[in-house]
Tab-separated table of C-alpha atoms in Angstrom:
chain	number	residue	atom	x	y	z
A	810	UNK	CA	-4.609	28.597	-17.719
A	811	UNK	CA	-8.046	27.590	-18.973
A	812	UNK	CA	-11.076	28.255	-16.739
A	813	UNK	CA	-11.501	25.564	-14.093
A	814	UNK	CA	-14.427	23.752	-15.754
A	815	UNK	CA	-12.572	23.703	-19.095
A	816	UNK	CA	-9.242	22.528	-17.702
A	817	UNK	CA	-7.884	19.193	-18.787
A	818	UNK	CA	-6.659	17.214	-15.806
A	819	UNK	CA	-4.575	14.139	-16.582
A	820	UNK	CA	-4.079	11.490	-13.914
A	821	UNK	CA	-1.202	9.021	-14.254
A	822	UNK	CA	-2.283	5.806	-12.548
A	823	UNK	CA	-5.654	4.105	-12.256
A	824	UNK	CA	-5.234	2.551	-8.828
A	825	UNK	CA	-6.802	3.609	-5.544
A	826	UNK	CA	-5.198	7.073	-5.648
A	827	UNK	CA	-5.813	7.809	-9.310
A	828	UNK	CA	-9.444	6.758	-9.512
A	829	UNK	CA	-10.471	8.352	-6.220
A	830	UNK	CA	-8.927	11.655	-7.349
A	831	UNK	CA	-10.471	11.352	-10.818
A	832	UNK	CA	-13.890	10.704	-9.309
A	833	UNK	CA	-13.603	13.706	-6.993
A	834	UNK	CA	-12.462	15.972	-9.818
A	835	UNK	CA	-15.327	14.890	-12.044
A	836	UNK	CA	-17.847	15.449	-9.254
A	837	UNK	CA	-16.319	18.895	-8.674
A	838	UNK	CA	-17.145	20.036	-12.194
A	839	UNK	CA	-13.922	19.399	-14.124
A	840	UNK	CA	-15.167	18.672	-17.626
A	841	UNK	CA	-12.212	16.663	-18.957
A	842	UNK	CA	-10.523	14.167	-16.641
A	843	UNK	CA	-8.192	11.602	-18.211
A	844	UNK	CA	-6.727	8.549	-16.452
A	845	UNK	CA	-3.680	6.797	-17.916
A	846	UNK	CA	-3.545	3.177	-16.759
A	847	UNK	CA	-2.163	0.139	-18.673
A	848	UNK	CA	-3.715	-2.616	-16.556
A	849	UNK	CA	-7.004	-4.156	-17.625
A	850	UNK	CA	-7.855	-5.449	-14.150
A	851	UNK	CA	-8.043	-3.367	-10.969
A	852	UNK	CA	-6.814	-4.951	-7.722
A	853	UNK	CA	-7.848	-3.920	-4.212
A	854	UNK	CA	-4.414	-4.526	-2.674
A	855	UNK	CA	-5.377	-4.560	1.045
A	856	UNK	CA	-7.347	-7.770	0.498
A	857	UNK	CA	-4.190	-9.583	-0.605
A	858	UNK	CA	-3.187	-10.064	3.041
A	859	UNK	CA	-6.522	-11.716	3.775
A	860	UNK	CA	-6.168	-13.837	0.649
A	861	UNK	CA	-2.679	-15.029	1.621
A	862	UNK	CA	-3.925	-15.815	5.119
A	863	UNK	CA	-6.916	-17.770	3.846
A	864	UNK	CA	-9.550	-15.249	4.958
A	865	UNK	CA	-10.643	-14.089	1.481
A	866	UNK	CA	-10.776	-15.333	-2.110
A	867	UNK	CA	-8.599	-13.883	-4.879
A	868	UNK	CA	-11.680	-13.067	-6.927
A	869	UNK	CA	-12.870	-10.732	-4.152
A	870	UNK	CA	-9.977	-8.357	-4.860
A	871	UNK	CA	-10.304	-7.977	-8.643
A	872	UNK	CA	-12.643	-6.095	-10.979
A	873	UNK	CA	-12.296	-4.908	-14.600
A	874	UNK	CA	-10.619	-1.500	-14.822
A	875	UNK	CA	-13.313	-0.167	-17.130
A	876	UNK	CA	-15.992	-1.146	-14.641
A	877	UNK	CA	-14.458	0.785	-11.721
A	878	UNK	CA	-13.354	3.891	-13.656
A	879	UNK	CA	-15.676	6.747	-12.581
A	880	UNK	CA	-18.408	7.696	-15.025
A	881	UNK	CA	-17.386	10.485	-17.372
A	882	UNK	CA	-13.660	9.893	-16.874
A	883	UNK	CA	-11.675	9.029	-20.010
A	884	UNK	CA	-9.457	5.952	-19.649
A	885	UNK	CA	-6.352	5.685	-21.823
A	886	UNK	CA	-5.137	2.096	-21.641
A	887	UNK	CA	-1.427	2.790	-22.004
A	888	UNK	CA	1.572	3.311	-19.740
A	889	UNK	CA	3.273	6.622	-18.992
A	890	UNK	CA	7.018	6.520	-19.655
A	891	UNK	CA	8.024	10.176	-19.312
A	892	UNK	CA	6.767	13.617	-18.318
A	893	UNK	CA	7.804	16.838	-20.064
A	894	UNK	CA	6.698	19.517	-17.601
A	895	UNK	CA	7.862	22.459	-19.731
A	896	UNK	CA	5.622	21.303	-22.588
A	897	UNK	CA	2.898	19.979	-20.261
A	898	UNK	CA	3.072	16.587	-21.929
A	899	UNK	CA	2.979	12.970	-20.798
A	900	UNK	CA	4.754	10.515	-23.082
A	901	UNK	CA	3.150	7.080	-23.422
A	902	UNK	CA	4.699	3.685	-24.132
A	903	UNK	CA	2.926	3.671	-27.502
A	904	UNK	CA	4.832	6.835	-28.492
A	905	UNK	CA	1.784	9.072	-28.232
A	906	UNK	CA	1.727	12.170	-26.030
A	907	UNK	CA	-1.046	13.532	-23.833
A	908	UNK	CA	-1.200	17.233	-22.978
A	909	UNK	CA	-2.540	18.607	-19.712
A	910	UNK	CA	-3.460	21.775	-17.877
A	911	UNK	CA	-3.006	20.077	-14.501
A	912	UNK	CA	-1.255	16.752	-13.931
A	913	UNK	CA	-1.756	14.312	-11.047
A	914	UNK	CA	1.026	11.726	-10.713
A	915	UNK	CA	0.172	8.544	-8.804
A	916	UNK	CA	1.527	5.515	-10.709
A	917	UNK	CA	1.928	3.406	-7.574
A	918	UNK	CA	5.026	1.674	-6.286
A	919	UNK	CA	7.442	-0.646	-8.085
A	920	UNK	CA	8.154	-4.125	-6.719
A	921	UNK	CA	11.894	-4.809	-7.128
A	922	UNK	CA	11.973	-8.602	-6.840
A	923	UNK	CA	15.410	-8.835	-8.452
A	924	UNK	CA	17.016	-6.423	-5.944
A	925	UNK	CA	17.678	-9.354	-3.581
A	926	UNK	CA	19.668	-12.189	-5.118
A	927	UNK	CA	17.560	-15.321	-5.568
A	928	UNK	CA	14.300	-13.759	-4.347
A	929	UNK	CA	12.585	-13.650	-7.741
A	930	UNK	CA	13.653	-17.255	-8.397
A	931	UNK	CA	12.370	-18.295	-4.962
A	932	UNK	CA	8.938	-16.866	-5.743
A	933	UNK	CA	8.770	-19.176	-8.778
A	934	UNK	CA	9.251	-22.273	-6.625
A	935	UNK	CA	6.408	-24.031	-4.768
A	936	UNK	CA	7.748	-22.694	-1.439
A	937	UNK	CA	7.821	-18.961	-2.313
A	938	UNK	CA	4.823	-16.700	-1.632
A	939	UNK	CA	3.964	-13.077	-0.852
A	940	UNK	CA	0.959	-10.911	-0.079
A	941	UNK	CA	2.493	-8.135	-2.211
A	942	UNK	CA	1.358	-9.841	-5.415
A	943	UNK	CA	-2.131	-11.185	-6.121
A	944	UNK	CA	-0.998	-14.432	-7.743
A	945	UNK	CA	1.525	-15.107	-4.968
A	946	UNK	CA	-1.102	-14.313	-2.325
A	947	UNK	CA	-3.487	-16.813	-3.909
A	948	UNK	CA	-0.643	-19.336	-3.966
A	949	UNK	CA	0.048	-18.697	-0.262
A	950	UNK	CA	-3.464	-19.508	0.895
A	951	UNK	CA	-3.494	-23.309	0.353
A	952	UNK	CA	0.229	-23.607	1.082
A	953	UNK	CA	-0.115	-22.100	4.566
A	954	UNK	CA	-3.472	-23.746	5.197
A	955	UNK	CA	-2.231	-27.274	4.516
A	956	UNK	CA	1.147	-26.995	6.256
A	957	UNK	CA	1.491	-29.361	9.196
A	958	UNK	CA	5.131	-28.866	10.207
A	959	UNK	CA	8.440	-27.227	9.348
A	960	UNK	CA	9.758	-23.663	9.265
A	961	UNK	CA	7.983	-20.660	7.779
A	962	UNK	CA	9.998	-17.462	7.364
A	963	UNK	CA	8.113	-14.170	6.982
A	964	UNK	CA	10.211	-11.228	5.725
A	965	UNK	CA	9.203	-7.602	6.225
A	966	UNK	CA	10.791	-4.984	3.972
A	967	UNK	CA	12.055	-1.508	4.907
A	968	UNK	CA	9.759	1.347	5.887
A	969	UNK	CA	10.016	2.934	2.425
A	970	UNK	CA	7.727	0.199	1.081
A	971	UNK	CA	3.961	0.362	0.894
A	972	UNK	CA	2.438	-0.594	4.254
A	973	UNK	CA	5.507	-2.516	5.471
A	974	UNK	CA	3.555	-3.940	8.412
A	975	UNK	CA	1.314	-5.771	5.943
A	976	UNK	CA	3.972	-8.500	5.740
A	977	UNK	CA	2.957	-9.519	9.280
A	978	UNK	CA	-0.755	-9.925	8.563
A	979	UNK	CA	-0.704	-13.358	6.860
A	980	UNK	CA	1.668	-14.534	9.601
A	981	UNK	CA	-0.877	-13.882	12.349
A	982	UNK	CA	-3.721	-15.303	10.244
A	983	UNK	CA	-1.713	-18.473	9.557
A	984	UNK	CA	-0.714	-18.868	13.211
A	985	UNK	CA	-4.334	-18.576	14.311
A	986	UNK	CA	-5.289	-21.266	11.780
A	987	UNK	CA	-2.456	-23.603	12.778
A	988	UNK	CA	-3.437	-23.209	16.416
A	989	UNK	CA	-7.071	-23.970	15.583
A	990	UNK	CA	-6.140	-27.215	13.797
A	991	UNK	CA	-3.643	-28.175	16.509
A	992	UNK	CA	-0.328	-27.971	14.641
A	993	UNK	CA	1.122	-24.616	15.717
A	994	UNK	CA	3.565	-26.290	18.108
A	995	UNK	CA	5.016	-28.256	15.164
A	996	UNK	CA	5.769	-25.156	13.101
A	997	UNK	CA	8.680	-22.778	13.641
A	998	UNK	CA	7.388	-19.330	12.693
A	999	UNK	CA	10.129	-16.740	12.059
A	1000	UNK	CA	9.686	-13.028	11.387
A	1001	UNK	CA	12.615	-11.110	9.881
A	1002	UNK	CA	12.177	-7.338	10.087
A	1003	UNK	CA	14.566	-4.389	9.655
A	1004	UNK	CA	12.708	-2.538	12.402
A	1005	UNK	CA	13.625	-2.521	16.101
A	1006	UNK	CA	10.059	-3.251	17.256
A	1007	UNK	CA	6.921	-4.806	15.715
A	1008	UNK	CA	5.548	-1.422	14.603
A	1009	UNK	CA	7.381	1.569	16.074
A	1010	UNK	CA	4.784	3.100	18.396
A	1011	UNK	CA	4.886	1.766	21.993
A	1012	UNK	CA	1.121	1.290	22.338
A	1013	UNK	CA	0.912	-0.623	19.043
A	1014	UNK	CA	4.079	-2.569	19.833
A	1015	UNK	CA	2.541	-3.807	23.088
A	1016	UNK	CA	-0.550	-5.118	21.297
A	1017	UNK	CA	1.486	-6.879	18.605
A	1018	UNK	CA	4.099	-8.239	21.011
A	1019	UNK	CA	1.330	-9.878	23.019
A	1020	UNK	CA	0.220	-11.774	19.890
A	1021	UNK	CA	3.820	-12.614	18.955
A	1022	UNK	CA	4.318	-14.155	22.394
A	1023	UNK	CA	0.938	-15.889	22.247
A	1024	UNK	CA	1.805	-17.598	18.951
A	1025	UNK	CA	5.436	-18.270	19.878
A	1026	UNK	CA	6.833	-16.350	16.912
A	1027	UNK	CA	10.626	-16.035	16.712
A	1028	UNK	CA	11.552	-12.487	15.685
A	1029	UNK	CA	14.857	-11.292	14.229
A	1030	UNK	CA	14.753	-7.515	14.709
A	1031	UNK	CA	16.982	-5.107	12.802
A	1032	UNK	CA	17.711	-7.669	10.091
A	1033	UNK	CA	17.434	-7.370	6.310
A	1034	UNK	CA	16.999	-10.101	3.721
A	1035	UNK	CA	20.349	-10.279	1.896
A	1036	UNK	CA	19.930	-13.265	-0.403
A	1037	UNK	CA	17.915	-16.416	-1.048
A	1038	UNK	CA	19.084	-19.839	-2.156
A	1039	UNK	CA	15.824	-21.307	-3.483
A	1040	UNK	CA	17.247	-24.727	-4.375
A	1041	UNK	CA	18.554	-25.233	-0.819
A	1042	UNK	CA	15.618	-23.322	0.705
A	1043	UNK	CA	17.952	-21.057	2.643
A	1044	UNK	CA	17.851	-17.312	3.311
A	1045	UNK	CA	20.714	-15.109	4.438
A	1046	UNK	CA	19.779	-12.200	6.663
A	1047	UNK	CA	22.017	-9.553	8.149
A	1048	UNK	CA	22.711	-6.240	9.803
A	1049	UNK	CA	26.004	-4.545	9.030
A	1050	UNK	CA	28.747	-7.175	9.252
A	1051	UNK	CA	26.513	-9.649	11.089
A	1052	UNK	CA	24.900	-12.332	8.928
A	1053	UNK	CA	22.858	-15.421	9.629
A	1054	UNK	CA	21.332	-18.185	7.537
A	1055	UNK	CA	17.909	-19.717	8.041
A	1056	UNK	CA	16.382	-22.732	6.357
A	1057	UNK	CA	12.726	-22.655	5.374
A	1058	UNK	CA	9.911	-24.847	4.165
A	1059	UNK	CA	7.859	-21.794	3.188
A	1060	UNK	CA	9.198	-18.306	2.479
A	1061	UNK	CA	6.743	-15.395	2.618
A	1062	UNK	CA	8.607	-12.253	1.554
A	1063	UNK	CA	7.944	-8.579	0.905
A	1064	UNK	CA	10.212	-7.314	-1.906
A	1065	UNK	CA	12.255	-4.090	-1.853
A	1066	UNK	CA	10.250	-1.282	-3.432
A	1067	UNK	CA	10.773	2.101	-5.061
A	1068	UNK	CA	9.109	4.615	-7.335
A	1069	UNK	CA	8.803	3.373	-10.946
A	1070	UNK	CA	12.084	3.600	-12.856
A	1071	UNK	CA	10.605	5.870	-15.519
A	1072	UNK	CA	9.433	8.378	-12.881
A	1073	UNK	CA	12.801	8.349	-11.102
A	1074	UNK	CA	14.439	9.267	-14.423
A	1075	UNK	CA	12.377	12.456	-14.833
A	1076	UNK	CA	13.279	15.917	-13.585
A	1077	UNK	CA	10.237	15.795	-11.282
A	1078	UNK	CA	11.615	13.108	-8.980
A	1079	UNK	CA	14.355	12.572	-6.468
A	1080	UNK	CA	17.372	10.587	-7.759
A	1081	UNK	CA	16.857	6.848	-8.099
A	1082	UNK	CA	19.407	6.295	-5.324
A	1083	UNK	CA	17.007	8.141	-3.002
A	1084	UNK	CA	13.985	6.100	-4.060
A	1085	UNK	CA	12.979	8.136	-7.101
A	1086	UNK	CA	9.951	9.614	-5.302
A	1087	UNK	CA	8.001	12.513	-6.834
A	1088	UNK	CA	9.134	15.760	-5.168
A	1089	UNK	CA	5.971	17.231	-3.694
A	1090	UNK	CA	5.220	19.501	-0.782
A	1091	UNK	CA	4.182	16.834	1.755
A	1092	UNK	CA	1.344	19.011	3.085
A	1093	UNK	CA	-0.181	20.581	-0.052
A	1094	UNK	CA	0.844	17.704	-2.392
A	1095	UNK	CA	1.799	20.250	-5.063
A	1096	UNK	CA	5.104	19.711	-6.871
A	1097	UNK	CA	7.932	21.769	-5.435
A	1098	UNK	CA	8.961	23.272	-8.796
A	1099	UNK	CA	5.945	22.900	-11.098
A	1100	UNK	CA	2.672	24.274	-9.672
A	1101	UNK	CA	0.580	22.473	-12.313
A	1102	UNK	CA	1.883	19.049	-11.195
A	1103	UNK	CA	0.544	17.181	-8.167
A	1104	UNK	CA	1.319	13.864	-6.542
A	1105	UNK	CA	-0.066	11.441	-3.984
A	1106	UNK	CA	0.121	7.798	-3.059
A	1107	UNK	CA	3.062	5.439	-2.853
A	1108	UNK	CA	5.225	7.189	-5.491
A	1109	UNK	CA	5.032	10.626	-3.854
A	1110	UNK	CA	7.462	11.917	-1.247
A	1111	UNK	CA	4.844	12.685	1.421
A	1112	UNK	CA	7.291	11.873	4.274
A	1113	UNK	CA	4.621	9.624	5.808
A	1114	UNK	CA	3.925	5.891	6.117
A	1115	UNK	CA	2.723	4.615	2.745
A	1116	UNK	CA	-0.667	2.915	2.932
A	1117	UNK	CA	-4.025	2.745	1.213
A	1118	UNK	CA	-5.602	4.285	4.285
A	1119	UNK	CA	-3.548	7.463	3.829
A	1120	UNK	CA	-4.913	8.000	0.329
A	1121	UNK	CA	-8.399	9.134	1.325
A	1122	UNK	CA	-7.073	12.189	3.154
A	1123	UNK	CA	-4.449	12.837	0.480
A	1124	UNK	CA	-7.087	12.725	-2.270
A	1125	UNK	CA	-9.317	15.213	-0.447
A	1126	UNK	CA	-6.437	17.636	0.144
A	1127	UNK	CA	-5.065	17.350	-3.379
A	1128	UNK	CA	-8.402	17.951	-5.092
A	1129	UNK	CA	-9.194	20.972	-2.895
A	1130	UNK	CA	-5.801	22.482	-3.625
A	1131	UNK	CA	-5.845	21.697	-7.338
A	1132	UNK	CA	-9.253	23.376	-7.681
A	1133	UNK	CA	-8.031	26.387	-5.725
A	1134	UNK	CA	-4.953	26.800	-7.928
A	1135	UNK	CA	-7.135	26.432	-11.036
A	1136	UNK	CA	-9.142	29.409	-9.762
A	1137	UNK	CA	-5.985	31.447	-9.184
A	1138	UNK	CA	-6.026	30.946	-5.402
A	1139	UNK	CA	-3.430	29.637	-2.981
A	1140	UNK	CA	-3.495	25.934	-1.995
A	1141	UNK	CA	-4.594	26.078	1.653
A	1142	UNK	CA	-5.626	22.500	2.452
A	1143	UNK	CA	-3.040	20.457	4.346
A	1144	UNK	CA	-2.322	16.730	4.574
A	1145	UNK	CA	-1.366	15.926	8.162
A	1146	UNK	CA	0.562	12.738	7.400
A	1147	UNK	CA	-2.176	10.416	8.657
A	1148	UNK	CA	-1.755	6.728	7.892
A	1149	UNK	CA	-3.145	3.431	9.095
A	1150	UNK	CA	-2.141	-0.218	9.217
A	1151	UNK	CA	-4.856	-2.676	10.304
A	1152	UNK	CA	-2.947	-5.680	11.649
A	1153	UNK	CA	-5.069	-8.830	11.329
A	1154	UNK	CA	-3.759	-10.509	14.480
A	1155	UNK	CA	-6.259	-13.380	14.431
A	1156	UNK	CA	-9.022	-14.686	12.189
A	1157	UNK	CA	-11.568	-12.431	13.894
A	1158	UNK	CA	-9.662	-9.490	15.438
A	1159	UNK	CA	-7.564	-6.552	14.232
A	1160	UNK	CA	-5.128	-4.116	15.847
A	1161	UNK	CA	-6.128	-0.887	14.098
A	1162	UNK	CA	-2.969	1.251	14.099
A	1163	UNK	CA	-3.560	4.896	13.139
A	1164	UNK	CA	-0.765	7.458	13.350
A	1165	UNK	CA	0.714	10.594	11.798
A	1166	UNK	CA	4.048	11.255	10.106
A	1167	UNK	CA	5.651	11.982	13.482
A	1168	UNK	CA	4.802	8.527	14.809
A	1169	UNK	CA	2.068	9.707	17.157
A	1170	UNK	CA	-1.262	7.941	17.566
A	1171	UNK	CA	-3.933	9.644	15.434
A	1172	UNK	CA	-7.285	7.892	15.987
A	1173	UNK	CA	-9.903	8.729	13.358
A	1174	UNK	CA	-12.518	8.783	16.134
A	1175	UNK	CA	-11.016	11.524	18.370
A	1176	UNK	CA	-12.791	10.531	21.588
A	1177	UNK	CA	-11.829	6.848	21.191
A	1178	UNK	CA	-8.202	6.981	22.257
A	1179	UNK	CA	-7.853	3.189	22.572
A	1180	UNK	CA	-9.199	2.349	19.127
A	1181	UNK	CA	-5.851	0.674	18.419
A	1182	UNK	CA	-6.573	-2.171	20.857
A	1183	UNK	CA	-7.246	-5.647	19.446
A	1184	UNK	CA	-10.962	-5.742	18.631
A	1185	UNK	CA	-13.553	-7.780	16.777
A	1186	UNK	CA	-15.190	-4.551	15.584
A	1187	UNK	CA	-11.986	-3.524	13.801
A	1188	UNK	CA	-11.949	-6.867	11.955
A	1189	UNK	CA	-15.509	-6.309	10.724
A	1190	UNK	CA	-14.599	-2.821	9.541
A	1191	UNK	CA	-11.412	-3.972	7.790
A	1192	UNK	CA	-12.641	-7.203	6.226
A	1193	UNK	CA	-16.320	-6.521	5.564
A	1194	UNK	CA	-17.074	-2.799	5.529
A	1195	UNK	CA	-13.975	-1.331	3.874
A	1196	UNK	CA	-14.082	-3.485	0.685
A	1197	UNK	CA	-17.691	-2.407	0.037
A	1198	UNK	CA	-16.827	1.235	0.693
A	1199	UNK	CA	-13.810	0.929	-1.610
A	1200	UNK	CA	-15.680	-0.439	-4.623
A	1201	UNK	CA	-18.843	1.656	-4.231
A	1202	UNK	CA	-17.664	4.957	-2.750
A	1203	UNK	CA	-13.902	5.575	-2.636
A	1204	UNK	CA	-13.252	4.832	-6.318
A	1205	UNK	CA	-16.204	7.022	-7.277
A	1206	UNK	CA	-14.834	9.968	-5.304
A	1207	UNK	CA	-17.615	9.815	-2.720
A	1208	UNK	CA	-15.594	8.915	0.380
């Protein structure tokens, strides 16, 4: 292994996880940090919920990838398609290979729109939208804003997706708008979720259920989206042998998700049938079989709720451990499974849900045990403060 300052660290993925890690590594003295990322534009995904709900503009969530890549970090605009851990090589779509001393794998999550029959086709119709895609979120904003009657079906995906509760955010934002313009009583709002409760933690459930009752939302718990008939504007939902059909005027859906297919096909990941997640120690974030490979973010098997809010702690732990291993030391930092889902339950308040991998409340301000309650302050932090911190500090490895 080369000395720490001379090591070449390659990062697969230039999203939130990849750039925040790259920035931290560069600030820690690693001379050569390489980020592999094919996309030319960088998207701040948490804003997509606000965009779909009409509380932000699409342009607020996008910046050129070259502009947000930390200074001194080399950007290879190509896609990883394979990893050869024995040779310490990453294979690119162009056919080129990139060698590494340490490898950080964080390519993000894959949206499987075709996994549900008719869902991809439905998204191409005027009535299909989603906050899990920037273009579909931008499409949702005027569609929900101008609706004056009918049925809107919101579909939440399974808990293996990235921030599954995010599917509810545009629903609450839209309901608050429809109530403000006096048409909420003309709109049937339906939430389809595979979960048994709105979130899964009693204190958070109580806050969300109060808003569900306030808006008159009809919830189908324990139900999955089975198929979509976009021409008839019908969805089939079900649980086991029980199925039901719902008609819709607008369908807002979260797609099934998994690790990227190419990652699932490598020896570093779990089988595709198990999600294809990168096999890491969920506390140290080091690969279980290859000590020079690390993983974080949505594609890693951290056994915790996938969210952008979890990445800050993961990035800190990973960088500390990677530097320790580079010095010949043991990785001692631990990721506690912290995650967060800020539910935008109105156009000025948020239920700030923070929890660990065991489903226990984990407030970031230890003495503020009721931080999860619906608050205006949480909205300001989520909508105004966090985007600035993201662009100016998190991606530079400063927060």
